Coordinates of C-alpha atoms in Angstrom, one line a residue:
M1 CA 52.5 78.8 133.9
S2 CA 51.3 81.6 131.6
E3 CA 48.0 81.4 130.1
L4 CA 49.4 81.1 126.7
T5 CA 51.2 78.0 127.9
W6 CA 48.1 76.6 129.2
K7 CA 46.0 77.4 126.2
G8 CA 48.5 76.0 123.7
R9 CA 49.6 72.9 125.5
W10 CA 46.8 71.7 127.7
N11 CA 45.6 69.0 125.4
E12 CA 49.3 67.5 125.4
L13 CA 49.7 68.0 129.2
K14 CA 46.3 66.6 129.8
G15 CA 47.5 63.2 128.4
K16 CA 50.4 63.1 130.5
V17 CA 48.5 63.9 133.7
K18 CA 46.2 61.3 133.2
Q19 CA 49.2 59.0 132.8
Q20 CA 50.3 59.6 136.3
Y21 CA 47.1 60.1 138.0
A22 CA 44.5 57.8 136.3
D23 CA 41.5 58.5 138.5
L24 CA 41.6 61.9 137.0
T25 CA 38.6 62.3 135.0
D26 CA 38.1 64.4 131.7
D27 CA 35.9 66.7 133.8
D28 CA 38.7 67.1 136.4
L29 CA 40.8 67.8 133.6
L30 CA 38.4 70.3 131.6
Y31 CA 40.3 73.6 130.6
A32 CA 38.3 76.8 130.3
E33 CA 40.0 79.7 129.2
G34 CA 40.5 82.1 132.4
K35 CA 39.7 79.4 134.7
E36 CA 43.3 78.1 135.4
D37 CA 43.2 78.4 139.1
E38 CA 40.0 76.5 139.1
L39 CA 41.8 73.9 137.4
L40 CA 44.6 74.1 139.6
G41 CA 42.5 73.6 142.8
K42 CA 40.8 70.6 141.1
L43 CA 44.4 69.1 140.6
Q44 CA 45.5 70.2 144.1
K45 CA 42.5 68.1 145.7
K46 CA 42.6 65.2 143.7
T47 CA 46.8 64.9 144.3
G48 CA 47.0 66.1 147.5
K49 CA 49.7 68.7 146.2
T50 CA 49.9 72.3 147.0
K51 CA 49.3 75.1 144.3
E52 CA 53.0 75.5 144.0
E53 CA 53.7 71.7 143.7
V54 CA 51.2 71.2 141.0
E55 CA 52.5 74.1 139.1
D56 CA 55.8 72.7 139.1
W57 CA 54.9 69.4 138.3
L58 CA 53.1 70.8 135.1
E59 CA 55.9 72.8 134.0
K60 CA 57.9 69.8 134.1
L61 CA 55.7 67.7 132.1
K62 CA 56.4 70.2 129.2

């Protein structure tokens, strides 16, 4: 997912992510510009998915 996509759509995507994984906290889903990889790592750890699976999943949520 491109940086622009992250920046512009993250709040909307965050709500959809929380619907599917209710155990994720706001801290887990905190987006900081330039730290997309860190966020992906947190999502990988919490969901048990690979980086590619997380990226594909987020792309499909758009």
